[in-house]
N, CA, C and O atoms as a GROMACS GRO file, in nm:
protein
  288
    1MET      N    1 -14.965   0.479   9.595
    1MET     CA    2 -15.073   0.540   9.506
    1MET      C    3 -15.060   0.444   9.408
    1MET      O    4 -15.160   0.373   9.402
    2GLY      N    5 -14.958   0.409   9.315
    2GLY     CA    6 -14.946   0.362   9.179
    2GLY      C    7 -14.991   0.272   9.170
    2GLY      O    8 -15.052   0.251   9.065
    3SER      N    9 -14.987   0.171   9.270
    3SER     CA   10 -15.023   0.053   9.236
    3SER      C   11 -15.190  -0.007   9.260
    3SER      O   12 -15.256  -0.100   9.215
    4VAL      N   13 -15.211   0.106   9.359
    4VAL     CA   14 -15.427   0.139   9.369
    4VAL      C   15 -15.450   0.182   9.240
    4VAL      O   16 -15.540   0.120   9.184
    5ALA      N   17 -15.399   0.263   9.177
    5ALA     CA   18 -15.472   0.330   9.046
    5ALA      C   19 -15.478   0.194   8.973
    5ALA      O   20 -15.584   0.157   8.924
    6LYS      N   21 -15.340   0.103   8.964
    6LYS     CA   22 -15.307  -0.005   8.839
    6LYS      C   23 -15.455  -0.041   8.887
    6LYS      O   24 -15.560   0.008   8.846
    7SER      N   25 -15.435  -0.157   9.001
    7SER     CA   26 -15.607  -0.236   9.046
    7SER      C   27 -15.733  -0.192   8.999
    7SER      O   28 -15.814  -0.254   8.930
    8ILE      N   29 -15.743  -0.019   9.067
    8ILE     CA   30 -15.887   0.058   8.989
    8ILE      C   31 -15.878   0.044   8.854
    8ILE      O   32 -15.988   0.045   8.800
    9GLY      N   33 -15.792   0.033   8.786
    9GLY     CA   34 -15.790   0.026   8.621
    9GLY      C   35 -15.795  -0.046   8.566
    9GLY      O   36 -15.864  -0.045   8.464
   10ALA      N   37 -15.692  -0.188   8.620
   10ALA     CA   38 -15.744  -0.329   8.599
   10ALA      C   39 -15.892  -0.386   8.626
   10ALA      O   40 -15.965  -0.436   8.540
   11GLY      N   41 -15.918  -0.370   8.750
   11GLY     CA   42 -16.119  -0.390   8.734
   11GLY      C   43 -16.238  -0.349   8.668
   11GLY      O   44 -16.344  -0.409   8.649
   12TRP      N   45 -16.176  -0.172   8.619
   12TRP     CA   46 -16.274  -0.143   8.511
   12TRP      C   47 -16.226  -0.198   8.408
   12TRP      O   48 -16.316  -0.199   8.324
   13LEU      N   49 -16.114  -0.255   8.359
   13LEU     CA   50 -16.108  -0.318   8.250
   13LEU      C   51 -16.205  -0.472   8.203
   13LEU      O   52 -16.255  -0.515   8.100
   14ILE      N   53 -16.193  -0.520   8.355
   14ILE     CA   54 -16.215  -0.607   8.363
   14ILE      C   55 -16.432  -0.659   8.364
   14ILE      O   56 -16.502  -0.754   8.330
   15LEU      N   57 -16.448  -0.529   8.422
   15LEU     CA   58 -16.612  -0.467   8.373
   15LEU      C   59 -16.616  -0.455   8.271
   15LEU      O   60 -16.683  -0.540   8.213
   16CYS      N   61 -16.560  -0.366   8.199
   16CYS     CA   62 -16.592  -0.286   8.089
   16CYS      C   63 -16.602  -0.441   7.983
   16CYS      O   64 -16.684  -0.448   7.892
   17MET      N   65 -16.532  -0.522   8.005
   17MET     CA   66 -16.504  -0.630   7.902
   17MET      C   67 -16.624  -0.705   7.936
   17MET      O   68 -16.695  -0.693   7.836
   18TRP      N   69 -16.702  -0.796   8.045
   18TRP     CA   70 -16.796  -0.816   8.036
   18TRP      C   71 -16.894  -0.756   7.983
   18TRP      O   72 -16.967  -0.813   7.902
   19CYS      N   73 -16.914  -0.611   8.026
   19CYS     CA   74 -16.996  -0.528   8.008
   19CYS      C   75 -17.080  -0.490   7.865
   19CYS      O   76 -17.184  -0.433   7.831
   20THR      N   77 -16.952  -0.568   7.800
   20THR     CA   78 -16.956  -0.513   7.675
   20THR      C   79 -16.995  -0.717   7.619
   20THR      O   80 -17.098  -0.748   7.558
   21PHE      N   81 -16.906  -0.801   7.654
   21PHE     CA   82 -16.947  -0.917   7.608
   21PHE      C   83 -17.156  -0.941   7.653
   21PHE      O   84 -17.218  -1.039   7.614
   22GLY      N   85 -17.205  -0.851   7.719
   22GLY     CA   86 -17.303  -0.890   7.836
   22GLY      C   87 -17.444  -0.822   7.742
   22GLY      O   88 -17.565  -0.844   7.753
   23ALA      N   89 -17.371  -0.742   7.658
   23ALA     CA   90 -17.440  -0.605   7.578
   23ALA      C   91 -17.447  -0.704   7.462
   23ALA      O   92 -17.542  -0.782   7.462
   24ALA      N   93 -17.359  -0.710   7.368
   24ALA     CA   94 -17.316  -0.818   7.326
   24ALA      C   95 -17.435  -0.924   7.251
   24ALA      O   96 -17.502  -0.932   7.149
   25LEU      N   97 -17.405  -1.008   7.399
   25LEU     CA   98 -17.533  -1.092   7.424
   25LEU      C   99 -17.650  -1.070   7.435
   25LEU      O  100 -17.723  -1.155   7.385
   26GLY      N  101 -17.725  -0.931   7.515
   26GLY     CA  102 -17.863  -0.921   7.508
   26GLY      C  103 -17.897  -0.906   7.397
   26GLY      O  104 -17.987  -0.981   7.359
   27ILE      N  105 -17.827  -0.783   7.279
   27ILE     CA  106 -17.850  -0.726   7.123
   27ILE      C  107 -17.934  -0.825   7.063
   27ILE      O  108 -18.055  -0.848   7.055
   28ALA      N  109 -17.807  -0.882   7.016
   28ALA     CA  110 -17.774  -1.050   6.972
   28ALA      C  111 -17.916  -1.136   6.971
   28ALA      O  112 -17.966  -1.172   6.864
   29LEU      N  113 -17.994  -1.176   7.140
   29LEU     CA  114 -18.071  -1.260   7.150
   29LEU      C  115 -18.175  -1.177   7.176
   29LEU      O  116 -18.272  -1.230   7.229
   30ARG      N  117 -18.185  -1.005   7.142
   30ARG     CA  118 -18.287  -0.968   7.200
   30ARG      C  119 -18.375  -0.996   7.330
   30ARG      O  120 -18.497  -1.007   7.340
   31GLY      N  121 -18.252  -1.004   7.447
   31GLY     CA  122 -18.366  -1.015   7.537
   31GLY      C  123 -18.272  -1.015   7.656
   31GLY      O  124 -18.158  -0.981   7.624
   32THR      N  125 -18.290  -1.046   7.797
   32THR     CA  126 -18.168  -0.969   7.891
   32THR      C  127 -18.152  -1.185   8.012
   32THR      O  128 -18.056  -1.238   8.068
   33ALA      N  129 -18.300  -1.231   7.993
   33ALA     CA  130 -18.265  -1.354   8.062
   33ALA      C  131 -18.192  -1.453   7.971
   33ALA      O  132 -18.137  -1.532   8.048
   34LEU      N  133 -18.165  -1.486   7.851
   34LEU     CA  134 -18.129  -1.598   7.811
   34LEU      C  135 -17.958  -1.528   7.743
   34LEU      O  136 -17.871  -1.612   7.719
   35SER      N  137 -17.931  -1.401   7.722
   35SER     CA  138 -17.800  -1.389   7.772
   35SER      C  139 -17.733  -1.374   7.876
   35SER      O  140 -17.611  -1.388   7.866
   36ILE      N  141 -17.801  -1.338   8.029
   36ILE     CA  142 -17.692  -1.312   8.073
   36ILE      C  143 -17.742  -1.521   8.202
   36ILE      O  144 -17.717  -1.533   8.322
   37GLY      N  145 -17.819  -1.649   8.098
   37GLY     CA  146 -17.828  -1.736   8.121
   37GLY      C  147 -17.672  -1.755   8.050
   37GLY      O  148 -17.569  -1.729   8.112
   38LEU      N  149 -17.675  -1.793   7.941
   38LEU     CA  150 -17.538  -1.781   7.844
   38LEU      C  151 -17.435  -1.761   7.891
   38LEU      O  152 -17.336  -1.834   7.880
   39GLY      N  153 -17.448  -1.605   7.980
   39GLY     CA  154 -17.327  -1.548   7.964
   39GLY      C  155 -17.250  -1.617   8.135
   39GLY      O  156 -17.134  -1.647   8.161
   40LEU      N  157 -17.357  -1.620   8.207
   40LEU     CA  158 -17.345  -1.777   8.319
   40LEU      C  159 -17.245  -1.908   8.293
   40LEU      O  160 -17.144  -1.961   8.340
   41ILE      N  161 -17.342  -1.925   8.187
   41ILE     CA  162 -17.316  -2.136   8.125
   41ILE      C  163 -17.150  -2.127   8.035
   41ILE      O  164 -17.065  -2.214   8.020
   42TRP      N  165 -17.155  -1.973   7.985
   42TRP     CA  166 -17.035  -1.936   7.949
   42TRP      C  167 -16.880  -1.950   8.071
   42TRP      O  168 -16.787  -2.027   8.049
   43VAL      N  169 -16.888  -1.871   8.176
   43VAL     CA  170 -16.810  -1.824   8.249
   43VAL      C  171 -16.772  -1.971   8.334
   43VAL      O  172 -16.655  -2.003   8.353
   44LEU      N  173 -16.874  -2.043   8.378
   44LEU     CA  174 -16.951  -2.174   8.439
   44LEU      C  175 -16.842  -2.274   8.437
   44LEU      O  176 -16.750  -2.312   8.510
   45VAL      N  177 -16.905  -2.305   8.297
   45VAL     CA  178 -16.870  -2.396   8.200
   45VAL      C  179 -16.874  -2.380   8.104
   45VAL      O  180 -16.984  -2.420   8.065
   46VAL      N  181 -16.800  -2.328   7.998
   46VAL     CA  182 -16.745  -2.349   7.843
   46VAL      C  183 -16.640  -2.307   7.907
   46VAL      O  184 -16.582  -2.410   7.876
   47GLU      N  185 -16.561  -2.250   7.970
   47GLU     CA  186 -16.465  -2.189   8.013
   47GLU      C  187 -16.379  -2.314   8.049
   47GLU      O  188 -16.288  -2.370   7.988
   48ASN      N  189 -16.432  -2.338   8.159
   48ASN     CA  190 -16.349  -2.437   8.237
   48ASN      C  191 -16.334  -2.585   8.106
   48ASN      O  192 -16.232  -2.651   8.120
   49VAL      N  193 -16.387  -2.610   8.042
   49VAL     CA  194 -16.438  -2.748   7.963
   49VAL      C  195 -16.310  -2.787   7.873
   49VAL      O  196 -16.255  -2.892   7.842
   50LEU      N  197 -16.284  -2.598   7.836
   50LEU     CA  198 -16.244  -2.577   7.675
   50LEU      C  199 -16.059  -2.616   7.763
   50LEU      O  200 -15.980  -2.695   7.711
   51ARG      N  201 -16.034  -2.550   7.877
   51ARG     CA  202 -15.965  -2.510   7.935
   51ARG      C  203 -15.906  -2.660   7.985
   51ARG      O  204 -15.783  -2.668   7.979
   52ALA      N  205 -15.983  -2.789   8.039
   52ALA     CA  206 -15.929  -2.872   8.118
   52ALA      C  207 -15.959  -3.011   7.910
   52ALA      O  208 -15.901  -3.109   7.863
   53VAL      N  209 -16.032  -2.956   7.884
   53VAL     CA  210 -16.010  -3.047   7.681
   53VAL      C  211 -15.834  -3.010   7.586
   53VAL      O  212 -15.752  -3.088   7.536
   54ALA      N  213 -15.836  -2.900   7.594
   54ALA     CA  214 -15.731  -2.811   7.552
   54ALA      C  215 -15.636  -2.756   7.595
   54ALA      O  216 -15.607  -2.641   7.561
   55SER      N  217 -15.555  -2.836   7.695
   55SER     CA  218 -15.444  -2.798   7.733
   55SER      C  219 -15.346  -2.707   7.697
   55SER      O  220 -15.243  -2.667   7.752
   56ILE      N  221 -15.410  -2.682   7.579
   56ILE     CA  222 -15.245  -2.588   7.504
   56ILE      C  223 -15.274  -2.428   7.508
   56ILE      O  224 -15.376  -2.373   7.467
   57GLY      N  225 -15.155  -2.359   7.572
   57GLY     CA  226 -15.182  -2.273   7.593
   57GLY      C  227 -15.243  -2.190   7.476
   57GLY      O  228 -15.340  -2.124   7.515
   58THR      N  229 -15.222  -2.179   7.383
   58THR     CA  230 -15.312  -2.090   7.245
   58THR      C  231 -15.414  -2.055   7.282
   58THR      O  232 -15.447  -1.939   7.306
   59ILE      N  233 -15.482  -2.158   7.293
   59ILE     CA  234 -15.659  -2.142   7.302
   59ILE      C  235 -15.683  -2.073   7.461
   59ILE      O  236 -15.796  -2.026   7.464
   60GLU      N  237 -15.613  -2.053   7.585
   60GLU     CA  238 -15.643  -2.014   7.676
   60GLU      C  239 -15.564  -1.884   7.667
   60GLU      O  240 -15.552  -1.838   7.781
   61LYS      N  241 -15.499  -1.800   7.567
   61LYS     CA  242 -15.538  -1.674   7.584
   61LYS      C  243 -15.573  -1.577   7.500
   61LYS      O  244 -15.519  -1.468   7.479
   62GLY      N  245 -15.689  -1.640   7.444
   62GLY     CA  246 -15.843  -1.576   7.383
   62GLY      C  247 -15.948  -1.588   7.513
   62GLY      O  248 -16.006  -1.482   7.540
   63LEU      N  249 -15.979  -1.701   7.596
   63LEU     CA  250 -16.063  -1.692   7.731
   63LEU      C  251 -16.056  -1.613   7.835
   63LEU      O  252 -15.996  -1.612   7.942
   64PRO      N  253 -16.160  -1.524   7.760
   64PRO     CA  254 -16.171  -1.378   7.892
   64PRO      C  255 -16.129  -1.380   8.053
   64PRO      O  256 -16.067  -1.303   8.127
   65GLY      N  257 -16.209  -1.532   8.072
   65GLY     CA  258 -16.201  -1.532   8.226
   65GLY      C  259 -16.100  -1.590   8.224
   65GLY      O  260 -16.047  -1.508   8.300
   66VAL      N  261 -16.042  -1.642   8.211
   66VAL     CA  262 -15.892  -1.725   8.239
   66VAL      C  263 -15.761  -1.536   8.230
   66VAL      O  264 -15.662  -1.508   8.298
   67ASN      N  265 -15.821  -1.469   8.133
   67ASN     CA  266 -15.780  -1.326   8.137
   67ASN      C  267 -15.762  -1.250   8.224
   67ASN      O  268 -15.668  -1.185   8.269
   68ALA      N  269 -15.947  -1.279   8.259
   68ALA     CA  270 -15.943  -1.183   8.386
   68ALA      C  271 -15.879  -1.237   8.475
   68ALA      O  272 -15.812  -1.161   8.544
   69GLY      N  273 -15.875  -1.380   8.506
   69GLY     CA  274 -15.882  -1.404   8.652
   69GLY      C  275 -15.660  -1.384   8.636
   69GLY      O  276 -15.611  -1.356   8.746
   70SER      N  277 -15.564  -1.396   8.534
   70SER     CA  278 -15.491  -1.373   8.576
   70SER      C  279 -15.425  -1.205   8.562
   70SER      O  280 -15.310  -1.179   8.595
   71LEU      N  281 -15.539  -1.084   8.498
   71LEU     CA  282 -15.487  -0.928   8.536
   71LEU      C  283 -15.499  -0.917   8.687
   71LEU      O  284 -15.434  -0.827   8.741
   72VAL      N  285 -15.623  -1.049   8.809
   72VAL     CA  286 -15.622  -0.980   8.910
   72VAL      C  287 -15.549  -1.013   8.950
   72VAL      O  288 -15.512  -0.967   9.058
   0.00000   0.00000   0.00000
């Protein structure tokens, strides 16, 4: 039962992190379409390029997608 509660808690943390990121983009850009597009570009392109170019471990500690994947 404890591992199920931990996994649900981890899922909620990841969900809240991405929702906060999306809400901040939506507020900053005053729209939903552009913020959704930029969020997808960030997840699919920018983080992978940063991980490939800068193979230093300190940069990876600050990327949300890498940390979410590690948590899962």
